[in-house]
Coordinates of C-alpha atoms in Angstrom, one line a residue:
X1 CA 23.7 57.6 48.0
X2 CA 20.3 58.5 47.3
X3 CA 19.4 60.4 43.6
X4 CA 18.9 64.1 44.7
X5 CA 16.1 65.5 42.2
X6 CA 15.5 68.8 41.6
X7 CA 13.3 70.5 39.1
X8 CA 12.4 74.2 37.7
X9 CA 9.6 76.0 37.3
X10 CA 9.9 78.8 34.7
X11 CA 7.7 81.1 34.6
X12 CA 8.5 83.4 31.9
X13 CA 6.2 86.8 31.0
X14 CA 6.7 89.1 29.0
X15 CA 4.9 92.4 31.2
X16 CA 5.1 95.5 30.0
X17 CA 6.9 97.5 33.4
X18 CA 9.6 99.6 33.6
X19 CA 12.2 97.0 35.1
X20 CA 16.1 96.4 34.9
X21 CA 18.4 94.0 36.1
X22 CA 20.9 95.6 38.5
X23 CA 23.4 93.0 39.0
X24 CA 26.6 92.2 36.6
X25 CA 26.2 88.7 38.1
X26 CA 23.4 86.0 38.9
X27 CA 22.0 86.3 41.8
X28 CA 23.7 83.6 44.4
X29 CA 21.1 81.2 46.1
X30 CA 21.1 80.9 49.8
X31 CA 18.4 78.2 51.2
X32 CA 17.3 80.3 54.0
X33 CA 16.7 83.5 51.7
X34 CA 15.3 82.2 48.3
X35 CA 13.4 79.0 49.5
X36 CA 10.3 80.4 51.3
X37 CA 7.7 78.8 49.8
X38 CA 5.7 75.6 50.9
X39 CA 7.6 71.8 49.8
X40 CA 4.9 70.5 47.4
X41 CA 4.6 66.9 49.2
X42 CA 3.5 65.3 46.1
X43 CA 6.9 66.1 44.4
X44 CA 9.1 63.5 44.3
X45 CA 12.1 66.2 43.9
X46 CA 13.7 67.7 46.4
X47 CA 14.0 71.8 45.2
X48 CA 12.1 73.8 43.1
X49 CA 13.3 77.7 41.8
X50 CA 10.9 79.6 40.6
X51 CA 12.0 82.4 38.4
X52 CA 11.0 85.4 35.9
X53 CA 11.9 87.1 33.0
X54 CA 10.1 90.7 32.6
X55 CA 11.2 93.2 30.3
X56 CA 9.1 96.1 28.5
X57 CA 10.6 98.9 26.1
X58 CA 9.8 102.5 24.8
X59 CA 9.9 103.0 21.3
X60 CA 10.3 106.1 19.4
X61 CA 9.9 105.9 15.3
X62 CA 12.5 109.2 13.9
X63 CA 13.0 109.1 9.8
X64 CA 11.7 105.4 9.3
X65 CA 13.4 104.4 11.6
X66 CA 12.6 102.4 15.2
X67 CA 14.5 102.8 18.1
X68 CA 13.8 100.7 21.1
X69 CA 15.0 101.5 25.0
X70 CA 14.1 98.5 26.3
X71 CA 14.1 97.6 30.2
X72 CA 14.7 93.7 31.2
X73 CA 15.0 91.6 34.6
X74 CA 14.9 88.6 36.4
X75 CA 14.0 87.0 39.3
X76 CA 13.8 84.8 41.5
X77 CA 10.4 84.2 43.2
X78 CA 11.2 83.3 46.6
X79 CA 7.4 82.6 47.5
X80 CA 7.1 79.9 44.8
X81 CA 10.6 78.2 45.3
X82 CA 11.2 75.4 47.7
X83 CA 13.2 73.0 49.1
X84 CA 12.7 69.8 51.5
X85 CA 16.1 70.1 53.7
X86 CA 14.6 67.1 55.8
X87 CA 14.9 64.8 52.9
X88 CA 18.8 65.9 52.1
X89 CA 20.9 64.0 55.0
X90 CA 24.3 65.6 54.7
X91 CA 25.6 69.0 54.2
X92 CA 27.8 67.7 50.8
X93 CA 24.2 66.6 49.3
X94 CA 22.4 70.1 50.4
X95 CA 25.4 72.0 48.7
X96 CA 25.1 69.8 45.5
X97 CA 21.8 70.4 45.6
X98 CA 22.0 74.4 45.7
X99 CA 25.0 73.9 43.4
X100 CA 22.7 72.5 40.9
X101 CA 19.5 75.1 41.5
X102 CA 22.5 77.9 41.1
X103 CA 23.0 76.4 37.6
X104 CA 19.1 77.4 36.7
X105 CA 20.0 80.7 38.1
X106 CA 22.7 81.3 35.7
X107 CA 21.4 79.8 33.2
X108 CA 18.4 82.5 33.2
X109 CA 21.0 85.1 33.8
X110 CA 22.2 84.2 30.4
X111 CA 18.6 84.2 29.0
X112 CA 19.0 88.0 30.4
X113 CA 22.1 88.6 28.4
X114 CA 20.8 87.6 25.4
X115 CA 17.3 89.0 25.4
X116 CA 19.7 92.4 26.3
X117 CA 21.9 91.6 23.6
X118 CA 19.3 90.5 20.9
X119 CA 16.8 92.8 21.7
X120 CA 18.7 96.0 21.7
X121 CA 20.3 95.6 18.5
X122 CA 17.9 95.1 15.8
X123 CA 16.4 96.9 12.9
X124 CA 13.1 96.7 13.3
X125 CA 10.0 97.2 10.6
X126 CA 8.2 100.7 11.2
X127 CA 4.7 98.6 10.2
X128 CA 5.0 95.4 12.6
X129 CA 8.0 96.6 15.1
X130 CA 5.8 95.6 18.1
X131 CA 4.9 91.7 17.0
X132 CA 9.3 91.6 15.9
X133 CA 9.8 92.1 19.3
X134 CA 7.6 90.0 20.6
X135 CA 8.1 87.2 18.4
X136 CA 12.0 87.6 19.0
X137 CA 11.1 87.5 23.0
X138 CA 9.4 84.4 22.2
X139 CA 12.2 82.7 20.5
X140 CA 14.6 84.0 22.9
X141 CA 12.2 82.3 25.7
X142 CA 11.3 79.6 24.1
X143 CA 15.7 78.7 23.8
X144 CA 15.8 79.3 27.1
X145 CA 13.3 77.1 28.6
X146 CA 14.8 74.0 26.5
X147 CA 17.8 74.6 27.8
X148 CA 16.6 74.3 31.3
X149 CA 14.6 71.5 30.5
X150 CA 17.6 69.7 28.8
X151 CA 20.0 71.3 31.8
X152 CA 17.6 69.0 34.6
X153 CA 17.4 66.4 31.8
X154 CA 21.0 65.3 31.2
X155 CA 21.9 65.9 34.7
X156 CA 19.3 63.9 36.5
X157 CA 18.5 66.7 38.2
X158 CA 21.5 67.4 39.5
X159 CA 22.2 63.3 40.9
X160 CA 24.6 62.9 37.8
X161 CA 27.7 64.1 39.2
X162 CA 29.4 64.3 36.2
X163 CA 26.8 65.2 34.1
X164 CA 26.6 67.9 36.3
X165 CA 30.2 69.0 36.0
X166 CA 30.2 69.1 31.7
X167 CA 26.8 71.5 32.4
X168 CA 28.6 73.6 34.8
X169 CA 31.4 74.3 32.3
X170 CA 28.6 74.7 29.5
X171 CA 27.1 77.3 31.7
X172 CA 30.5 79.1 32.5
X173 CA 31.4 78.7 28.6
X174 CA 28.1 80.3 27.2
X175 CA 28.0 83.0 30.2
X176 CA 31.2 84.3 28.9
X177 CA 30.4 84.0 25.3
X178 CA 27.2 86.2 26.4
X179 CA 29.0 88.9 28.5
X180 CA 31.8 89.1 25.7
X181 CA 29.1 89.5 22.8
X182 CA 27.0 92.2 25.0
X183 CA 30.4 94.2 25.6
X184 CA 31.4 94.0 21.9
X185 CA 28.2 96.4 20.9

């Protein structure tokens, strides 16, 4: 069987928009909704999900004190992402396929977790609040992306099968551990 690759393009910026995720869950790929954009040719992978992070906050500064409402989302750009159906022969490979993008997908919905999580619940300094929080999204980003990078990495882009199945149950693990710490606060 042929090695399916498959890659990611983050594209993670920090815009300063009122936005909010909506969802308690990642958003659930379909090929024929989130795949609209043109097959870069010159790819030798097969898929490519492009996706966001946005988030922006109001701040209000009350007896030294900085409080932060802050608004976050992702998505998926469905303009940007891709995928080359002709090259994947059999319905099992196009399902391992999306099976793997999905894991990109969750693992930004964790990134959305955490920025929630992280963001939400610091002190911050009255004098430098502004660069905290976006040195903190930078970190948070900055996690994020090696994990993606290390998620395509280790499972050959989804062609390790069982590579692919310890990832998944990292995913699941660190999804839960995310939820539980957001709901804990």
């Amino acid at each position: 069987m042929k090695n399916l690759l498959v890659v990611i393009l983050l594209s993670i910026y920090p815009i300063i928009a009122p936005l909010k995720q909506d969802s308690d869950q990642p958003e659930q790929l379909d090929w024929n909704i989130h795949f609209k954009g043109k097959p870069d040719n010159n790819s030798p992978f097969y898929a490519l999900t492009a996706m966001t992070w946005k988030y922006s906050y109001a701040s209000t500064v009350y007896r030294n004190r900085v409080e932060i409402k802050l608004q976050n989302e992702i998505s998926i750009d469905k303009t940007r992402s891709w995928v080359k159906l002709d090259k994947v022969k059999t319905e099992e490979s196009r399902q391992n396929l999306l099976h793997h993008e999905q894991g990109h997908v969750d693992i930004q919905y964790i990134l959305y977790l955490e920025a929630d999580r992280v963001l939400k619940n610091r002190t911050y300094s009255v004098k430098n609040y502004k660069a905290q929080i976006s040195d903190l999204a930078n970190q948070i980003s900055a996690y994020f992306d090696t994990m993606q990078k290390n998620y395509d990495e280790e499972t050959e882009h989804g062609s390790n099968h069982r590579m692919q199945e310890r990832w998944d149950k990292i995913i699941s693990d660190k999804m839960e551990e995310s939820r539980a710490a957001g709901n804990s606060k």
